[in-house]
CSV table of C-alpha atoms in Angstrom, one decimal:
chain,number,residue,atom,x,y,z
A,1,GLU,CA,-9.4,13.0,-6.8
A,2,THR,CA,-6.9,12.0,-4.2
A,3,GLY,CA,-3.9,14.1,-3.0
A,4,VAL,CA,-1.5,12.0,-5.1
A,5,THR,CA,-2.0,12.0,-8.9
A,6,GLN,CA,-0.4,9.3,-11.1
A,7,THR,CA,-0.2,9.5,-14.9
A,8,PRO,CA,-1.0,7.8,-17.1
A,9,ARG,CA,-3.7,5.5,-15.6
A,10,HIS,CA,-3.0,2.9,-18.3
A,11,LEU,CA,0.1,2.2,-20.4
A,12,VAL,CA,0.9,-0.4,-23.0
A,13,MET,CA,4.4,-0.6,-24.2
A,14,GLY,CA,6.7,-2.8,-26.3
A,15,MET,CA,9.8,-4.3,-24.8
A,16,THR,CA,12.1,-1.9,-26.7
A,17,ASN,CA,10.1,1.3,-25.8
A,18,LYS,CA,11.2,4.0,-23.2
A,19,LYS,CA,8.3,5.4,-21.2
A,20,SER,CA,7.9,7.3,-17.9
A,21,LEU,CA,5.4,7.1,-15.1
A,22,LYS,CA,4.7,10.3,-13.2
A,23,CYS,CA,3.5,10.9,-9.7
A,24,GLU,CA,2.7,14.3,-8.2
A,25,GLN,CA,1.7,15.2,-4.6
A,26,HIS,CA,0.9,18.7,-3.0
A,27,LEU,CA,0.3,17.4,0.4
A,28,GLY,CA,3.6,18.8,1.8
A,29,HIS,CA,4.8,15.3,2.4
A,30,ASN,CA,8.5,14.7,2.3
A,31,ALA,CA,8.7,10.9,1.5
A,32,MET,CA,7.6,9.4,-1.7
A,33,TYR,CA,7.5,5.7,-2.7
A,34,TRP,CA,7.1,3.4,-5.7
A,35,TYR,CA,5.4,0.0,-5.2
A,36,LYS,CA,4.8,-2.7,-7.7
A,37,GLN,CA,1.6,-4.9,-7.4
A,38,SER,CA,1.6,-8.0,-9.5
A,39,ALA,CA,-1.3,-10.4,-9.7
A,40,LYS,CA,-1.5,-12.6,-6.6
A,41,LYS,CA,1.5,-11.1,-4.9
A,42,PRO,CA,1.9,-8.6,-2.0
A,43,LEU,CA,2.8,-5.1,-2.7
A,44,GLU,CA,6.6,-5.0,-3.4
A,45,LEU,CA,8.3,-1.8,-2.3
A,46,MET,CA,10.7,-0.7,-5.1
A,47,PHE,CA,12.0,2.8,-4.2
A,48,VAL,CA,11.9,5.2,-1.4
A,49,TYR,CA,12.7,8.9,-1.6
A,50,SER,CA,13.0,11.0,1.6
A,51,LEU,CA,13.6,14.7,1.2
A,52,GLU,CA,14.4,14.0,-2.5
A,53,GLU,CA,17.1,11.6,-1.7
A,54,ARG,CA,16.8,7.9,-2.6
A,55,VAL,CA,17.0,6.0,0.7
A,56,GLU,CA,16.0,2.6,-0.5
A,57,ASN,CA,16.3,0.5,-3.6
A,58,ASN,CA,15.0,-3.0,-3.1
A,59,SER,CA,17.0,-4.9,-5.7
A,60,VAL,CA,15.1,-3.4,-8.5
A,61,PRO,CA,16.5,-4.2,-12.0
A,62,SER,CA,18.2,-1.2,-13.7
A,63,ARG,CA,15.5,-1.2,-16.5
A,64,PHE,CA,13.6,0.7,-13.8
A,65,SER,CA,15.0,4.1,-13.0
A,66,PRO,CA,13.5,6.5,-10.5
A,67,GLU,CA,13.9,10.3,-10.4
A,68,CYS,CA,12.8,12.7,-7.7
A,69,PRO,CA,13.5,16.3,-9.0
A,70,ASN,CA,11.6,17.9,-6.1
A,71,SER,CA,9.6,17.0,-3.1
A,72,SER,CA,6.3,17.0,-5.1
A,73,HIS,CA,7.3,15.0,-8.1
A,74,LEU,CA,8.4,11.4,-8.6
A,75,PHE,CA,9.1,9.6,-11.9
A,76,LEU,CA,9.8,6.0,-12.8
A,77,HIS,CA,11.5,5.8,-16.1
A,78,LEU,CA,11.1,2.5,-18.0
A,79,HIS,CA,13.2,0.9,-20.7
A,80,THR,CA,13.6,-2.5,-22.2
A,81,LEU,CA,11.0,-4.0,-20.0
A,82,GLN,CA,10.0,-7.6,-19.9
A,83,PRO,CA,6.5,-9.0,-20.0
A,84,GLU,CA,6.8,-10.0,-16.3
A,85,ASP,CA,7.1,-6.3,-15.5
A,86,SER,CA,3.4,-6.0,-16.3
A,87,ALA,CA,1.7,-4.9,-13.1
A,88,LEU,CA,0.0,-2.1,-11.3
A,89,TYR,CA,2.6,0.5,-10.2
A,90,LEU,CA,1.5,2.5,-7.2
A,91,CYS,CA,3.0,5.8,-6.0
A,92,ALA,CA,2.5,6.9,-2.4
A,93,SER,CA,3.7,9.8,-0.2
A,94,SER,CA,3.9,10.3,3.5
A,95,PRO,CA,4.9,13.0,6.0
A,96,GLY,CA,8.1,11.0,6.7
A,97,ASP,CA,8.6,9.6,10.2
A,98,SER,CA,5.0,9.3,10.9
A,99,ASN,CA,2.5,6.7,12.0
A,100,TYR,CA,-0.1,8.1,9.7
A,101,GLY,CA,0.5,5.8,6.8
A,102,TYR,CA,0.6,6.7,3.1
A,103,THR,CA,-1.6,8.6,0.7
A,104,PHE,CA,-1.7,6.4,-2.5
A,105,GLY,CA,-2.2,7.5,-6.0
A,106,SER,CA,-4.7,5.4,-8.2
A,107,GLY,CA,-1.8,3.6,-9.9
A,108,THR,CA,-0.6,3.0,-13.5
A,109,ARG,CA,-1.6,-0.2,-15.0
A,110,LEU,CA,1.3,-1.3,-17.2
A,111,THR,CA,1.2,-3.9,-19.8
A,112,VAL,CA,4.4,-4.9,-21.6
A,113,VAL,CA,3.9,-6.6,-24.9
B,1,ALA,CA,12.6,-9.2,9.1
B,2,GLN,CA,9.1,-7.7,9.3
B,3,LYS,CA,6.3,-9.9,8.1
B,4,ILE,CA,2.6,-9.5,7.8
B,5,THR,CA,0.3,-12.5,7.4
B,6,GLN,CA,-3.2,-12.5,6.1
B,7,THR,CA,-4.4,-16.1,6.1
B,8,GLN,CA,-7.8,-15.6,4.4
B,9,PRO,CA,-7.3,-15.2,0.6
B,10,GLY,CA,-11.0,-14.7,0.3
B,11,MET,CA,-14.1,-14.0,2.5
B,12,PHE,CA,-17.7,-13.4,1.8
B,13,VAL,CA,-20.3,-11.9,4.0
B,14,GLN,CA,-24.0,-11.1,3.8
B,15,GLU,CA,-25.0,-7.6,3.4
B,16,LYS,CA,-25.7,-5.9,6.8
B,17,GLU,CA,-23.6,-8.6,8.7
B,18,ALA,CA,-20.3,-8.0,10.4
B,19,VAL,CA,-17.1,-9.6,9.2
B,20,THR,CA,-13.6,-10.0,10.6
B,21,LEU,CA,-10.5,-10.0,8.4
B,22,ASP,CA,-7.4,-11.5,10.1
B,23,CYS,CA,-4.0,-10.1,10.3
B,24,THR,CA,-0.9,-11.2,12.3
B,25,TYR,CA,2.4,-9.4,12.3
B,26,ASP,CA,5.9,-10.2,13.3
B,27,THR,CA,8.2,-7.4,14.5
B,28,SER,CA,10.8,-7.0,17.0
B,29,ASP,CA,10.2,-3.2,17.3
B,30,GLN,CA,8.7,-1.8,20.4
B,31,SER,CA,7.1,1.1,18.6
B,32,TYR,CA,5.2,0.5,15.4
B,33,GLY,CA,2.0,1.2,13.7
B,34,LEU,CA,-0.6,-1.1,12.1
B,35,PHE,CA,-2.8,0.0,9.2
B,36,TRP,CA,-5.6,-1.4,7.0
B,37,TYR,CA,-6.2,-0.3,3.4
B,38,LYS,CA,-9.0,-1.1,1.0
B,39,GLN,CA,-8.4,-1.5,-2.7
B,40,PRO,CA,-11.4,-1.5,-4.9
B,41,SER,CA,-11.3,-2.8,-8.5
B,42,SER,CA,-10.2,0.7,-9.6
B,43,GLY,CA,-6.8,0.1,-8.0
B,44,GLU,CA,-6.5,3.0,-5.6
B,45,MET,CA,-5.4,2.1,-2.1
B,46,ILE,CA,-7.7,3.8,0.5
B,47,PHE,CA,-6.6,4.2,4.1
B,48,LEU,CA,-9.1,2.8,6.6
B,49,ILE,CA,-7.8,2.7,10.1
B,50,TYR,CA,-4.6,3.0,12.2
B,51,GLN,CA,-3.4,1.4,15.5
B,52,GLY,CA,-0.3,2.5,17.3
B,53,SER,CA,1.5,-0.1,19.3
B,54,TYR,CA,1.2,2.0,22.5
B,55,ASP,CA,-2.5,2.7,22.0
B,56,GLU,CA,-4.4,1.1,24.8
B,57,GLN,CA,-7.8,1.2,23.2
B,58,ASN,CA,-8.8,-0.4,19.9
B,59,ALA,CA,-9.0,2.0,17.0
B,60,THR,CA,-12.4,2.7,15.5
B,61,GLU,CA,-13.4,4.7,12.4
B,62,GLY,CA,-17.0,4.6,11.6
B,63,ARG,CA,-18.0,1.0,10.6
B,64,TYR,CA,-14.4,-0.1,11.0
B,65,SER,CA,-12.7,-1.2,14.1
B,66,LEU,CA,-9.3,-2.8,14.8
B,67,ASN,CA,-9.2,-5.7,17.3
B,68,PHE,CA,-5.6,-5.2,18.5
B,69,GLN,CA,-4.2,-8.1,20.6
B,70,LYS,CA,-0.6,-7.1,21.2
B,71,ALA,CA,0.6,-10.2,23.0
B,72,ARG,CA,-0.7,-12.4,20.1
B,73,LYS,CA,0.6,-9.9,17.5
B,74,SER,CA,-2.7,-9.8,15.8
B,75,ALA,CA,-4.7,-6.8,14.3
B,76,ASN,CA,-7.9,-8.0,12.9
B,77,LEU,CA,-10.1,-5.6,11.0
B,78,VAL,CA,-13.9,-5.7,11.9
B,79,ILE,CA,-16.3,-4.3,9.4
B,80,SER,CA,-19.8,-3.9,10.9
B,81,ALA,CA,-23.1,-3.6,8.9
B,82,SER,CA,-21.4,-4.7,5.7
B,83,GLN,CA,-22.4,-2.8,2.5
B,84,LEU,CA,-22.2,-3.9,-1.1
B,85,GLY,CA,-19.5,-1.2,-1.6
B,86,ASP,CA,-17.3,-2.9,0.8
B,87,SER,CA,-16.4,-5.6,-1.8
B,88,ALA,CA,-12.8,-5.2,-2.4
B,89,MET,CA,-9.2,-6.3,-1.5
B,90,TYR,CA,-8.2,-5.4,2.0
B,91,PHE,CA,-4.6,-5.1,3.0
B,92,CYS,CA,-3.0,-5.0,6.4
B,93,ALA,CA,0.4,-3.2,6.8
B,94,ASN,CA,2.9,-2.6,9.4
B,95,SER,CA,5.2,0.4,9.6
B,96,LEU,CA,8.9,0.4,10.2
B,97,ARG,CA,10.3,3.3,12.1
B,98,GLY,CA,13.2,5.2,10.8
B,99,GLY,CA,14.0,8.4,9.1
B,100,TYR,CA,11.1,7.8,6.9
B,101,ASN,CA,7.9,5.8,7.1
B,102,LYS,CA,8.0,2.4,5.4
B,103,LEU,CA,5.1,0.1,5.2
B,104,ILE,CA,5.2,-3.7,4.7
B,105,PHE,CA,2.0,-5.1,3.4
B,106,GLY,CA,0.3,-8.6,3.7
B,107,ALA,CA,-0.9,-10.5,0.7
B,108,GLY,CA,-4.5,-9.2,1.2
B,109,THR,CA,-8.0,-10.7,1.6
B,110,ARG,CA,-10.6,-10.4,-1.0
B,111,LEU,CA,-13.9,-9.5,0.5
B,112,ALA,CA,-17.3,-10.2,-1.4
B,113,VAL,CA,-20.4,-8.8,0.2
B,114,HIS,CA,-23.5,-10.6,-1.0
B,115,PRO,CA,-27.0,-9.0,-1.1
């Protein structure tokens, strides 16, 4: 079990559904991240939260909506997704301005049908 | 813009042999960090090793070592005495400094260890 927990591990959803991905960390980190990993592509940074404030949004379509209610929890709300949104969604946390990298969760493998 | 290049889409190595995975980076920052992560088929990203730009010695962590050549902007990962469990994707990453820690990843190298 890692220090970052993501649920669910797998998710299949239709294009008209609304679902949410959850990420939780109790490492005392103050920055949290959402990455998308598609087949044969580098990891793409989607959103960054630092001290519960969104500090980066890398041109992500509005059908992805992040939420960070406190420093331990991060959500990614999904609605009206497209099949090309099928990917592994990875959450990570870090101590912030640090050179000690991230702690990743195990990811949610999303399939949009 | 920051860029990480991993030129080897796939590598294979015989069990118990050493293997080097290449990584070059492009940054104008003077202070930065370089990381290697392992991703097995389960999907989790596992931190392996870190090198700071001002570190004079190459980082080592058990069977992992980082061959850091600052002038060439390369940060190759060396895995010694390969094991079957080392078969996975390996990602090189570069940190950007700022108010928070932001990592930019390369495309990855798939390593297969053969018995």
